[in-house]
Amino acid sequence: MVKKKFLVLCLFCLMDFPLLQAEDGSKLWLRTPSANQCEPLEMDVVCKGVDKNHPTMKIAMRELQEGGWSQRIEYKLVKRKSSKAKPPAVDEEYSIYTDADGKALLTSASTQGLLYATYDLLRHKACGEPVECINKVEKPTYALRVLNHWDNLNGTIERGYAGNSLWKWEEMPQTISPRYEQYARACASVGINASVLNNVNASPEMLATAYLQKVKILADIFRPYGVKVYLCVNFASPKELGKLPTADPMDEKVIAWWQDKAKEIYQLVPDFGGFLVKANSEGKPGPCDYGRTHVDGANMLADALRPYGGIVMWRSFVYKAASEDRAMQALLEFESLDGRFRDNVILQIKNGPVDFQPREPFNPLFGRMPHTQQMVEFQITQEYLGASNHLFYQAPLWKECLDANTYCRQSDSSVKPTVAGITAQRLHGLSAIAGVANIGDDINWCGHHFAQANWYAFGRLAWNEQLTSEEIAKEWLKQTFTDNTDFVKSASQLMLDTREALVNYMMPIGLHHIFAEVHHYGPAPWYTEKGMRADWSPLYYHRSDSLGIGFDRTVATGSGGTAQYASPLFDMWENRATCPDEYLLWFHRVGWNEKLHSGRTLWHELCHRYQTGLEQARGFQKRWDALQPYVDKERFEHVQHKLKIQTHDAQWWKDACLLYFQTFHHLPFPSDYERPVYDLEQLMNFHIGLSLHGCPTRQQLRL
Amino acid sequence: MVKKKFLVLCLFCLMDFPLLQAEDGSKLWLRTPSANQCEPLEMDVVCKGVDKNHPTMKIAMRELQEGGWSQRIEYKLVKRKSSKAKPPAVDEEYSIYTDADGKALLTSASTQGLLYATYDLLRHKACGEPVECINKVEKPTYALRVLNHWDNLNGTIERGYAGNSLWKWEEMPQTISPRYEQYARACASVGINASVLNNVNASPEMLATAYLQKVKILADIFRPYGVKVYLCVNFASPKELGKLPTADPMDEKVIAWWQDKAKEIYQLVPDFGGFLVKANSEGKPGPCDYGRTHVDGANMLADALRPYGGIVMWRSFVYKAASEDRAMQALLEFESLDGRFRDNVILQIKNGPVDFQPREPFNPLFGRMPHTQQMVEFQITQEYLGASNHLFYQAPLWKECLDANTYCRQSDSSVKPTVAGITAQRLHGLSAIAGVANIGDDINWCGHHFAQANWYAFGRLAWNEQLTSEEIAKEWLKQTFTDNTDFVKSASQLMLDTREALVNYMMPIGLHHIFAEVHHYGPAPWYTEKGMRADWSPLYYHRSDSLGIGFDRTVATGSGGTAQYASPLFDMWENRATCPDEYLLWFHRVGWNEKLHSGRTLWHELCHRYQTGLEQARGFQKRWDALQPYVDKERFEHVQHKLKIQTHDAQWWKDACLLYFQTFHHLPFPSDYERPVYDLEQLMNFHIGLSLHGCPTRQQLRL
């Protein structure tokens, strides 16, 4: 009878795993089917200095089993000499040693480190790499590796393109989605250790007891995976939720309200991570409403959290309807506050000075506040990058920022050590990196199968910024699709090429923020409305007229934005002749007929870039089709479908931008380039009708 | 005072004619501004044997004046020896002799011939050709050069894409549009001498006295231009209009009704041309309804018209919901009737056996009824050719038919002499050619500026089939735009290239009739409906399945349609190995992986053709843009706009057809070709929602 059951199970297994099994993407990069799924292995696991029954260790061993690990494993928890690292940075360093037979010794000072070591070892296996003779020590580049979920309590996600929120607040506690644990597992597998559950445009309700009790549920599920929960708070919560007459951070009752709230939170979630705050930005409340500074607000919250080891991540993304260049405002507002923040406050700074554009120079705040802890905020979700319709691999964009040299210090002055390593350690040990998540309740989590790579890459880069974009892409491809060499080579190159392609077909040569209003999908360089804030209109950013185009940010004749960068960057960017083409229209107004470094005139170069981008998008389609033999039908066709939209959109961008710019100068298209297939009028009258949420469908994209 | 007026007039003239004046196309190819428009020339015109005040001569002289003719002209009406030509063929032959100073002698046996000579001379001038030392004799290839207007009495036009009907029946006689005379003038300028005013799907009301009185108005306007009016008649008119119990052509009362009607018509229009009849076709009434034959019906009408010199043009476009191959039915139905039609009956045969497709073999009826007068029916309006959205120069298509060798006679057995020259003269002198007009009340007459070229080319070819497509295109371009050599060379080549491009992007390799239902705009190879007539569905024509595609019309294994052609055509087309690629799927079913003459497999070749067509369409955009310096802004931009639609549609065709065919064989796209940007499902659910009338707008084409 037992034997019969075993046979049935095995047949089932065989049927379920044909060579190219149909896949829905729900397993992410954690797909490796167990070699012995039918019959659990009797594993040879030894634990030294650590309880085999520790929840984290139980996860580690389950992973080994499901990952088909068949060699002996020895876990060893070691005591480290007293670490200078303060909470919440835990000692996650680990080492892996395997002998010639693949027998492994995993060592760390924490169970969390041992779990990471386990995922690392299994990654070797899943990537088809040898698991013998490994001898490595790993420690994270950033202590805090944070996902920011812009999820609203009503289940929508601001800038979310993969369905609704994972967090089913209404269902809890009656129903606990299995996805909560799957999410924590996926995060842990790439080293993400912090999750801010709700939107930075936070509802005060988030801090209501009823919601905090549900937060506790998630925190309990995440805990054994080493993922701490954080919350975004609305600065006016004491007023809105607590019914106080004010939210002034100097008000005793307000201070007490936050202290009480912190106490309540930590009673439910003892290892709660802290708050992320968007204050006095885009109409949100903040300390400035009461004549206080960002320091006053952040420090008050930090003091409330301090007794429990919590931190405050305070966003620098603030800009007013002011006459100043929007790209300059954050520095103008924050630089003078340097050195005044508590040591459990960290300033969260978007990678660029405007807003998650396809290409921006790095944010000038980086390196300019040497006595303030800083962290970078990337946007994993593709608000300005074709939502979940475009294949866009973000690692190259992120590394461009992290690797950028700020020239703010004598040595090693790139953005990366500013927000991690050196600078942070000289301060209080708070090194952190955040990414706005692209995760929703879609079956494939991210809307586009390849968008999973950005979640993966964010985690991997946050752990080890030394990894190249190519290495990460290949790792992800091997685990997510197949380790076939030809496939991995071609697909990784395709991924790597998407960044420049998208810049080409959307906003080349330093153009920025010429998107359609509200939903930021598709081009609308013409968009403006009577009485609207100037800096909400693309006209503010491209400034086209009959003579030229571009935002003059020079000191000599423009806004002076170049002066926010240290020399020699300042000199290079200030000078029209030395400013590289990719940032040209970011820093300069350029005549339509002026020659660029490419040797082409500006108008010609614009045509060239848009045409190139369109052809690159078409190329992605061909290149993906060539990979059909390696990919299961379901995911192949899903990606194929999305690539059609991408090419379609590339044409849309090209036609819209070139036809619109042409209205200023009336120059003809250079002879070699394909002509528009749309009319400008048609494109200007085309509206998708999307809100902040959701991704346009094929139906909505009918041009 | 007089001088002042003169000055004002001259200033006005200067203002009105800048170098590239804005033009709306309303002047067609008759744009040459008078060199002395401000001050009428005192012309030196001598008339010999003809009254200077003859209405036609007054027109001729006005044309000379407006055409800026400044040399002496002598008109000479000569008596010809008794002509064998019967009515309605008039003696239109003319000669032109000019001396070294350009002094001209124009000779003809008719005022009509003298008017044609005048237009010919002015064409020389307008084309920038020398007007000195001309010595030419011209006579028409076809005696009847007929436009068929598919205009309904309610003002709509079946398959009309240039607005509503020119004929404003409701307005007459109170309002007489100046366009009636402009129309006759344009026809005369290219030698068109017959106009069938109403739709072949004729309303019986057309013959009501009230309408005939309005027909008389048009006939009176057209007469001095040599354009005779004809009417389409509904075979059931005696029943529907005359309230007789039957329309049986053998019924005495019916015969008398038609005789009375003929008498009434000729009392109003003494030179009325005759009837065009669509009978027993697509549900229309006809003699077969009463057990009579086409011969019975046609001859009865012919007898009614005979006393007045009228003729009957009887259409061969009949097909039943029969099991026979639709392409074979006309021959099966008509061949046995050969020799039985009256001598004032002429069989009007569509150029191809199906229905005005981008490419068809010639209609097998041509040459197969040696004792019957035949004429060809072309469709100037672009029912299946992108309506007035696509630039499609038809002369190459028409000449392909006219030049096709039927092998039905020993020598000179092409279609052309079958319907004109030799055969016709051996019979009764009725040589004729018809074109379904593309003219509406749009300001530019034809919807697309370049569609005017098809009206022009039809007239010119009908007059002189020896003219090449290139010569006609160049003539038209010089008069319509400019005689600049570079422009004419480039633009004429563009026009000549449109035919193969459209075949490529719509229906290459012999594919046919895979259009969307009703409006025939855009692809719908998938279209079928439960219970519909098989031959109204594209499935009937392409017959795709997992093995291959194509309509087997071989004798060996198919419908036997090849046998309707004489050897060696039969042998060539019957044999898969010798059947040329361009007719392959017309005559054969071919496996998706079979090799074609191109060396590519069928699927590869389909991809190649559609891709090539798309690229050709893109090329037209570039090539037109390069001509911007030569063209006024208004027309340049109008054509530029239409070319966008053409390219857009080429993509639509390519994606729709390739994706649909791919569902049968699942072969991948060859690596080199651009991938679809649309989804098949999306395209299958896309409906323009057009009737038979009107052309899709940019708005409707949003894909």
Coordinates of N, CA, C and O in Angstrom, one line a residue, chain B residues 280-283 317-330 333 353-355 357 383-384 512-518 520 524-525 527-543 551 553 586:
Chain B
N280 N -29.2 40.2 -61.9 CA -29.0 38.9 -61.3 C -27.6 38.7 -60.7 O -26.9 37.8 -60.9
S281 N -27.2 39.7 -59.9 CA -25.9 39.7 -59.2 C -26.1 40.3 -57.8 O -26.8 41.3 -57.7
E282 N -25.6 39.6 -56.9 CA -25.7 40.0 -55.5 C -27.1 40.4 -55.1 O -27.3 41.5 -54.4
G283 N -28.1 39.6 -55.5 CA -29.5 39.9 -55.1 C -30.2 40.9 -55.9 O -31.4 41.2 -55.6
F317 N -20.5 40.7 -63.9 CA -20.1 40.4 -62.5 C -21.3 39.8 -61.8 O -22.1 40.4 -61.1
V318 N -21.5 38.5 -62.0 CA -22.5 37.7 -61.4 C -21.9 36.6 -60.7 O -21.0 35.9 -61.1
Y319 N -22.4 36.3 -59.5 CA -22.0 35.0 -58.9 C -23.1 34.6 -57.9 O -23.7 35.5 -57.2
K320 N -23.3 33.3 -57.8 CA -24.4 32.8 -57.0 C -23.8 32.1 -55.8 O -22.6 31.8 -55.7
A321 N -24.6 31.8 -54.8 CA -24.2 31.0 -53.7 C -24.1 29.6 -54.1 O -24.9 28.7 -53.7
A322 N -23.2 29.3 -55.0 CA -23.1 28.0 -55.6 C -21.9 27.3 -55.1 O -21.0 27.8 -54.4
S323 N -21.8 26.1 -55.5 CA -20.6 25.3 -55.0 C -19.4 25.6 -55.9 O -18.3 25.3 -55.6
E324 N -19.7 26.2 -57.1 CA -18.6 26.5 -58.0 C -17.7 27.5 -57.4 O -18.1 28.4 -56.7
D325 N -16.4 27.4 -57.8 CA -15.5 28.5 -57.5 C -16.0 29.8 -58.0 O -16.3 30.0 -59.2
R326 N -16.1 30.8 -57.1 CA -16.6 32.1 -57.5 C -15.9 32.7 -58.7 O -16.5 33.3 -59.5
A327 N -14.6 32.5 -58.7 CA -13.8 33.1 -59.7 C -14.1 32.5 -61.1 O -13.7 33.0 -62.1
M328 N -14.8 31.4 -61.1 CA -15.1 30.7 -62.4 C -16.5 31.0 -62.9 O -16.9 30.7 -64.1
Q329 N -17.3 31.6 -62.1 CA -18.8 31.6 -62.4 C -19.1 32.5 -63.6 O -20.0 32.1 -64.4
A330 N -18.5 33.6 -63.7 CA -18.9 34.5 -64.8 C -18.7 33.8 -66.2 O -19.6 33.9 -67.1
E333 N -21.3 31.2 -66.8 CA -22.6 31.7 -67.0 C -22.7 32.4 -68.4 O -23.8 32.4 -69.0
P353 N -11.1 38.1 -62.1 CA -12.3 37.2 -61.9 C -12.9 37.3 -60.5 O -14.0 36.7 -60.3
V354 N -12.3 37.9 -59.5 CA -13.0 38.0 -58.2 C -13.5 39.4 -58.0 O -14.7 39.7 -58.3
D355 N -12.7 40.3 -57.6 CA -13.3 41.7 -57.3 C -12.2 42.7 -57.0 O -12.1 43.1 -55.8
Q357 N -9.1 43.2 -56.7 CA -8.1 42.9 -55.7 C -6.8 43.6 -56.1 O -6.6 44.0 -57.2
E383 N -11.6 50.6 -53.3 CA -12.4 49.8 -52.4 C -11.6 48.8 -51.6 O -11.7 48.7 -50.4
Y384 N -10.6 48.1 -52.3 CA -9.8 47.2 -51.6 C -8.3 47.7 -51.5 O -7.4 46.9 -51.3
H512 N -5.9 36.7 -51.7 CA -6.9 37.6 -52.2 C -8.1 37.6 -51.2 O -8.4 36.6 -50.6
H513 N -8.8 38.7 -51.2 CA -10.1 38.8 -50.5 C -10.0 38.4 -49.0 O -10.9 37.7 -48.6
I514 N -9.0 38.9 -48.3 CA -9.0 38.6 -46.9 C -9.2 39.9 -46.1 O -8.7 40.1 -45.0
F515 N -10.1 40.7 -46.7 CA -10.4 42.0 -46.1 C -11.5 41.9 -45.0 O -12.2 40.9 -44.9
A516 N -11.6 42.9 -44.2 CA -12.6 43.0 -43.2 C -14.0 43.1 -44.0 O -14.0 43.6 -45.1
E517 N -15.0 42.6 -43.3 CA -16.3 42.6 -43.9 C -16.9 44.0 -44.2 O -16.4 45.0 -43.6
V518 N -17.8 44.1 -45.0 CA -18.6 45.3 -45.3 C -17.8 46.4 -46.0 O -17.9 46.7 -47.2
H520 N -14.5 46.6 -46.3 CA -13.3 46.2 -47.0 C -12.0 47.0 -46.8 O -11.2 47.2 -47.6
A524 N -8.9 41.1 -42.3 CA -9.7 40.2 -41.4 C -9.7 38.8 -42.0 O -10.8 38.2 -42.3
P525 N -8.5 38.2 -42.2 CA -8.5 36.8 -42.8 C -9.3 35.8 -42.0 O -9.6 34.7 -42.5
Y527 N -12.3 36.3 -40.7 CA -13.8 36.7 -40.7 C -14.7 35.6 -41.2 O -14.5 35.2 -42.4
T528 N -15.6 35.2 -40.4 CA -16.7 34.3 -40.9 C -17.8 34.5 -39.9 O -17.6 34.9 -38.8
E529 N -19.0 34.1 -40.4 CA -20.1 34.1 -39.5 C -21.0 32.9 -39.8 O -21.0 32.4 -40.9
K530 N -21.6 32.4 -38.7 CA -22.4 31.2 -38.9 C -23.5 31.4 -39.9 O -24.2 32.4 -39.9
G531 N -23.5 30.5 -40.8 CA -24.6 30.5 -41.8 C -24.4 31.5 -43.0 O -25.3 31.6 -43.8
M532 N -23.3 32.2 -43.0 CA -23.0 33.1 -44.0 C -22.6 32.4 -45.3 O -22.2 31.2 -45.3
R533 N -22.8 33.1 -46.5 CA -22.4 32.5 -47.7 C -20.9 32.2 -47.7 O -20.1 33.1 -47.3
A534 N -20.5 31.0 -48.0 CA -19.1 30.7 -47.9 C -18.2 31.7 -48.6 O -17.1 32.1 -48.1
D535 N -18.6 32.1 -49.8 CA -17.7 33.0 -50.6 C -17.7 34.4 -50.2 O -17.3 35.3 -50.9
W536 N -18.4 34.7 -49.1 CA -18.3 36.1 -48.5 C -17.3 36.1 -47.4 O -17.1 37.1 -46.8
S537 N -16.7 34.9 -47.1 CA -15.7 34.9 -46.0 C -14.3 34.7 -46.5 O -14.1 34.0 -47.5
P538 N -13.4 35.4 -45.9 CA -12.0 35.3 -46.4 C -11.5 33.8 -46.3 O -10.6 33.4 -47.0
L539 N -12.1 33.0 -45.4 CA -11.7 31.6 -45.2 C -11.8 30.9 -46.6 O -11.0 30.0 -46.9
Y540 N -12.8 31.3 -47.3 CA -13.1 30.7 -48.6 C -11.9 30.9 -49.5 O -11.6 30.1 -50.4
Y541 N -11.3 32.0 -49.4 CA -10.2 32.4 -50.3 C -8.8 32.0 -49.9 O -8.0 31.7 -50.8
H542 N -8.6 32.0 -48.6 CA -7.2 31.6 -48.3 C -7.0 30.1 -47.8 O -6.0 29.6 -48.0
R543 N -8.1 29.6 -47.3 CA -8.2 28.2 -47.0 C -7.0 27.6 -46.1 O -6.4 26.5 -46.4
F551 N -5.8 28.7 -52.5 CA -7.0 28.2 -53.2 C -6.6 27.3 -54.4 O -6.0 27.8 -55.3
R553 N -6.9 25.9 -57.5 CA -7.8 26.1 -58.7 C -7.2 25.2 -59.8 O -7.5 25.5 -61.0
W586 N -3.2 32.0 -55.5 CA -4.4 32.1 -56.3 C -4.8 30.8 -56.9 O -6.0 30.4 -56.9

